[in-house]
PDB file of C-alpha atoms and ligand atoms in Angstrom:
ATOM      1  CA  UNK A  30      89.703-196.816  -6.397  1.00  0.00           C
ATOM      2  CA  UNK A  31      90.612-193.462  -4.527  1.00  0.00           C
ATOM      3  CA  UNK A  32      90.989-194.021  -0.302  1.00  0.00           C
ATOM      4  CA  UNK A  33      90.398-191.902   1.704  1.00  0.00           C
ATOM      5  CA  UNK A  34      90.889-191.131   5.505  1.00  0.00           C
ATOM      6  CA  UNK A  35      88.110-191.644   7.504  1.00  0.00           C
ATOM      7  CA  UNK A  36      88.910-188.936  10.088  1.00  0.00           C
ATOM      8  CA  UNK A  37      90.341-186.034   8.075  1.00  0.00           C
ATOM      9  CA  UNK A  38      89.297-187.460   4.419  1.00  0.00           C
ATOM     10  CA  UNK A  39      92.549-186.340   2.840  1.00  0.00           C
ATOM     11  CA  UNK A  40      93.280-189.026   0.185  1.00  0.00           C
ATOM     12  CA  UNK A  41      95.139-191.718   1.236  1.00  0.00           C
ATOM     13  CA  UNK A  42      97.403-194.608  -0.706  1.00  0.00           C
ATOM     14  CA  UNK A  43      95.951-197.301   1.302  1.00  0.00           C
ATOM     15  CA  UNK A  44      98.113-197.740   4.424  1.00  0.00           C
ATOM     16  CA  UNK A  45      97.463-198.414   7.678  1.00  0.00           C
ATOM     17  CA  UNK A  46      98.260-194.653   8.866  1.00  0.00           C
ATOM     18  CA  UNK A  47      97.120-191.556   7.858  1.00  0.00           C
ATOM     19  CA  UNK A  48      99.850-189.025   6.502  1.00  0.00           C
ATOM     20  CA  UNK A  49      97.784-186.237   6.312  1.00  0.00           C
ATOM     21  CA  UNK A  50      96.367-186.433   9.518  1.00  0.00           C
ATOM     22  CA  UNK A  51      97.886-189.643  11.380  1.00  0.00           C
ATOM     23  CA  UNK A  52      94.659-191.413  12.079  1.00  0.00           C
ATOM     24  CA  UNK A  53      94.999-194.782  12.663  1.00  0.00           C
ATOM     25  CA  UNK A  54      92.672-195.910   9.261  1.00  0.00           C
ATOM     26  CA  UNK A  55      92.519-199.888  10.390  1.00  0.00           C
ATOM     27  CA  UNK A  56      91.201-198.519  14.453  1.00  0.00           C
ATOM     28  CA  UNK A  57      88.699-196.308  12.756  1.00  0.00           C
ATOM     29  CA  UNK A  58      87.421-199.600   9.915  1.00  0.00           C
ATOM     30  CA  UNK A  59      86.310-200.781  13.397  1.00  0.00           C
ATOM     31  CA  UNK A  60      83.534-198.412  13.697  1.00  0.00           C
ATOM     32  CA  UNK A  61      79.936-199.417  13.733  1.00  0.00           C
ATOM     33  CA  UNK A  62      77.827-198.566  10.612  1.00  0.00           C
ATOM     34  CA  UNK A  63      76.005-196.024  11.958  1.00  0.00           C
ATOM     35  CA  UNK A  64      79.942-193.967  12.739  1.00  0.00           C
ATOM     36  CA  UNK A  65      80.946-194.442   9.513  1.00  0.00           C
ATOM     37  CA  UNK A  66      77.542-193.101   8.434  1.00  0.00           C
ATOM     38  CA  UNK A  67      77.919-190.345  10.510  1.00  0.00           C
ATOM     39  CA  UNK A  68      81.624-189.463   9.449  1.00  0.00           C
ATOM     40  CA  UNK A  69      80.566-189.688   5.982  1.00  0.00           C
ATOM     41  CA  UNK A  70      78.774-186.874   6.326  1.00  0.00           C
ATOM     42  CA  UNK A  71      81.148-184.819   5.651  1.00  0.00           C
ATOM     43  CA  UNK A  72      83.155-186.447   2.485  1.00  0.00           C
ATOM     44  CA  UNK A  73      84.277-184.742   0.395  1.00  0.00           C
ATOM     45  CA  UNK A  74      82.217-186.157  -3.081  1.00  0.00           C
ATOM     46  CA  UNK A  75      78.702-184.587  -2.480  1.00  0.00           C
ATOM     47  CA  UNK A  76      77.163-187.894  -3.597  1.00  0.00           C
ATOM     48  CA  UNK A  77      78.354-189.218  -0.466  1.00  0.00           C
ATOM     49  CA  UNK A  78      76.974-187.240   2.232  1.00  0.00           C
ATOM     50  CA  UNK A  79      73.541-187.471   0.487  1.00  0.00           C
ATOM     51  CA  UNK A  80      73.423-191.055   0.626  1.00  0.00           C
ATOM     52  CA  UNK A  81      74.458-191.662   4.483  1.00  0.00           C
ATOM     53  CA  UNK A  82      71.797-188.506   5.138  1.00  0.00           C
ATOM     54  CA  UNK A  83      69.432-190.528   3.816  1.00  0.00           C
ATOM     55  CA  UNK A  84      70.104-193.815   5.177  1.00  0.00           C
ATOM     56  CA  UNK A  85      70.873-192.250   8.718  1.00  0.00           C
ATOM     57  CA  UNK A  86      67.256-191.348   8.423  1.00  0.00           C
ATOM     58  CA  UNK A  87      65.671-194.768   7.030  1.00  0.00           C
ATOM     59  CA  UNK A  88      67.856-195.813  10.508  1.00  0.00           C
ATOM     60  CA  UNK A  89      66.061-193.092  12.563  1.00  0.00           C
ATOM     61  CA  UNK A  90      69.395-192.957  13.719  1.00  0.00           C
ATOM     62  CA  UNK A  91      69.471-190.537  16.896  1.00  0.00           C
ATOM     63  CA  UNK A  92      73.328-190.257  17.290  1.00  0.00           C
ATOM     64  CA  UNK A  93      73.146-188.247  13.744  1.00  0.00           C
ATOM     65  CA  UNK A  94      70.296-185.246  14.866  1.00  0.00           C
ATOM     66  CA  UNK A  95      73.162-183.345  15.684  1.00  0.00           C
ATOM     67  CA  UNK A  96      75.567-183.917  13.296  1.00  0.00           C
ATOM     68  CA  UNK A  97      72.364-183.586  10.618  1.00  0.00           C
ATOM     69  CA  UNK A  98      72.388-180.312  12.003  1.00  0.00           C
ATOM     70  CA  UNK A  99      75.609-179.319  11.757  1.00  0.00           C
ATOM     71  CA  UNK A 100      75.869-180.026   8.334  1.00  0.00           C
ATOM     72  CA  UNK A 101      72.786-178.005   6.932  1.00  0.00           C
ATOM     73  CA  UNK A 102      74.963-174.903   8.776  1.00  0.00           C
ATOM     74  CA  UNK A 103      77.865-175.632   7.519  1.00  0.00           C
ATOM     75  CA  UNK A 104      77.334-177.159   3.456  1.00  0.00           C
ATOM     76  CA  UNK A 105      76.667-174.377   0.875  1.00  0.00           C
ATOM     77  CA  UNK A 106      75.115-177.393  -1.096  1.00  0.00           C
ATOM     78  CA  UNK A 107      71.069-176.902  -1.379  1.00  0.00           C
ATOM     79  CA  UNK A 108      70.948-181.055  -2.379  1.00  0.00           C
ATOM     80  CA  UNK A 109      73.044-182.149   0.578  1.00  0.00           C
ATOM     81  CA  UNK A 110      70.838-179.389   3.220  1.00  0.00           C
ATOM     82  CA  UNK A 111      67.810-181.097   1.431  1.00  0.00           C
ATOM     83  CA  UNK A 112      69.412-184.986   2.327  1.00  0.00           C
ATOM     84  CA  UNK A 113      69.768-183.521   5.833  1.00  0.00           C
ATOM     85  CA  UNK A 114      66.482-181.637   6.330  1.00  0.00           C
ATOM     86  CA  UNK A 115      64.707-184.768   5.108  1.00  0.00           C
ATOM     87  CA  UNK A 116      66.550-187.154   7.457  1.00  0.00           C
ATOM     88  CA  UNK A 117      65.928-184.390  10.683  1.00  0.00           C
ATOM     89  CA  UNK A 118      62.246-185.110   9.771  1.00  0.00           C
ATOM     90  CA  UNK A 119      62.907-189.029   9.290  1.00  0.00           C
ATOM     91  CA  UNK A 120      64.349-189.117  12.333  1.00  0.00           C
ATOM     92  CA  UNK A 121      61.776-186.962  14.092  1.00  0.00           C
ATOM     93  CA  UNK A 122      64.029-185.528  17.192  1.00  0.00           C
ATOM     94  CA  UNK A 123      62.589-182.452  18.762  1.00  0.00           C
ATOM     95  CA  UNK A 124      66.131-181.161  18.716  1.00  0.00           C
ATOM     96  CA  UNK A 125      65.207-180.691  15.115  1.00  0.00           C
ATOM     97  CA  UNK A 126      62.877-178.525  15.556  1.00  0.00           C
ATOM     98  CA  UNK A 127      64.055-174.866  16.360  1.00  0.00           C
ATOM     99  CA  UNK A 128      66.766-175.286  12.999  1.00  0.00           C
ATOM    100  CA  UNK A 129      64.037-176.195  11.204  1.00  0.00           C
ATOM    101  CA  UNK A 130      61.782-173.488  11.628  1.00  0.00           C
ATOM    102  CA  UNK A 131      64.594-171.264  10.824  1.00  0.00           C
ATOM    103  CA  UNK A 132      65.371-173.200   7.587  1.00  0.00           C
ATOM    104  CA  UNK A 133      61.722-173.553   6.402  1.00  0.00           C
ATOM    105  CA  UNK A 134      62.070-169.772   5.997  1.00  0.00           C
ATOM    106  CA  UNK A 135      65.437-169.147   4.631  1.00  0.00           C
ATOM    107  CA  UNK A 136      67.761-170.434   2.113  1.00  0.00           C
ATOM    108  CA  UNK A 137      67.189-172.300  -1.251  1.00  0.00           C
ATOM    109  CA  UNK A 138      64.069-172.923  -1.806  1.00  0.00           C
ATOM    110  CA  UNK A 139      64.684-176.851  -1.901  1.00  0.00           C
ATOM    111  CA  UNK A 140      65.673-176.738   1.180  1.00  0.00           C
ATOM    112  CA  UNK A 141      62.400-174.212   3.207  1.00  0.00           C
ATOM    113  CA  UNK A 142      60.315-176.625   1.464  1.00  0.00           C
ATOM    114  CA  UNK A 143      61.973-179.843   2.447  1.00  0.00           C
ATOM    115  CA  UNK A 144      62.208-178.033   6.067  1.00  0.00           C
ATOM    116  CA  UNK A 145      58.033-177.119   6.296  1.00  0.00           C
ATOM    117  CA  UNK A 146      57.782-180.536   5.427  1.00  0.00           C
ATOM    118  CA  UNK A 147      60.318-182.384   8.082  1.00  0.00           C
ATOM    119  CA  UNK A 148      58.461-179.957  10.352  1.00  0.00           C
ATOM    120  CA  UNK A 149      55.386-180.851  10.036  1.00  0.00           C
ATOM    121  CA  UNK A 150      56.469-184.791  10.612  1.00  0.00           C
ATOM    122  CA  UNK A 151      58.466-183.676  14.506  1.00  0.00           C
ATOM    123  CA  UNK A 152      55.706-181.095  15.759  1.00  0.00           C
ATOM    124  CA  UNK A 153      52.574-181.466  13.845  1.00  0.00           C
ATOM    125  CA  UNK A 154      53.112-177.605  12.801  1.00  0.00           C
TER     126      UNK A 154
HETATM  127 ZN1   ZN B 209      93.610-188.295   7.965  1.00  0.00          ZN
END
């Protein structure tokens, strides 16, 4: 089984410390679920970030809008924009809603659709 650090997600041998990055990997095993969700958001195996996107959102989980957001700027994947775009709507923050309108008009076509559709859920649009 490969490790890796929850703060910088280099791979890791298993130790209590971090060499990549230093973090302190038993402090952060301390987290709550919904942090570790959140962190996983950006691992580094797209299977990953799809799955806490989408359990963030069966959470409703508030603490993620923004780092939902985030990641739909910054992944070039259209699956793991879709994960995220269906959680915003999940989740149904009005934060949502101005990044959504945006994305329900540009990008893969996955993703505008998945957008109208998480829109529709926040703002009745
Ligand atoms: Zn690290």
């Amino acid at each position: 089984m490969i490790h890796y650090c929850p703060s910088c997600w280099a791979e890791v041998p298993g130790g209590p410390k971090c060499p990549a990055c230093g973090a302190d990997i038993h402090a952060l095993a301390q987290e709550s679920y919904e942090e570790k969700l959140i962190r996983a958001l950006n691992h580094p195996e797209p299977t990953t970030p799809i799955r806490a996107a989408t359990i963030l959102g069966e959470l409703r989980s508030r603490a993620a809008v923004e780092p939902l957001i985030n990641l739909v700027y910054s992944s070039s994947d259209p699956y793991i924009q879709e994960a995220a775009v269906i959680a915003l709507g999940r989740i149904g923050d009005p934060r949502a809603s101005s990044p959504l309108r945006r994305w329900s008009s540009e990008g893969a076509l996955r993703v505008r659709l998945a957008a109208q559709q998480a829109l529709k859920k926040i703002t009745g649009e």
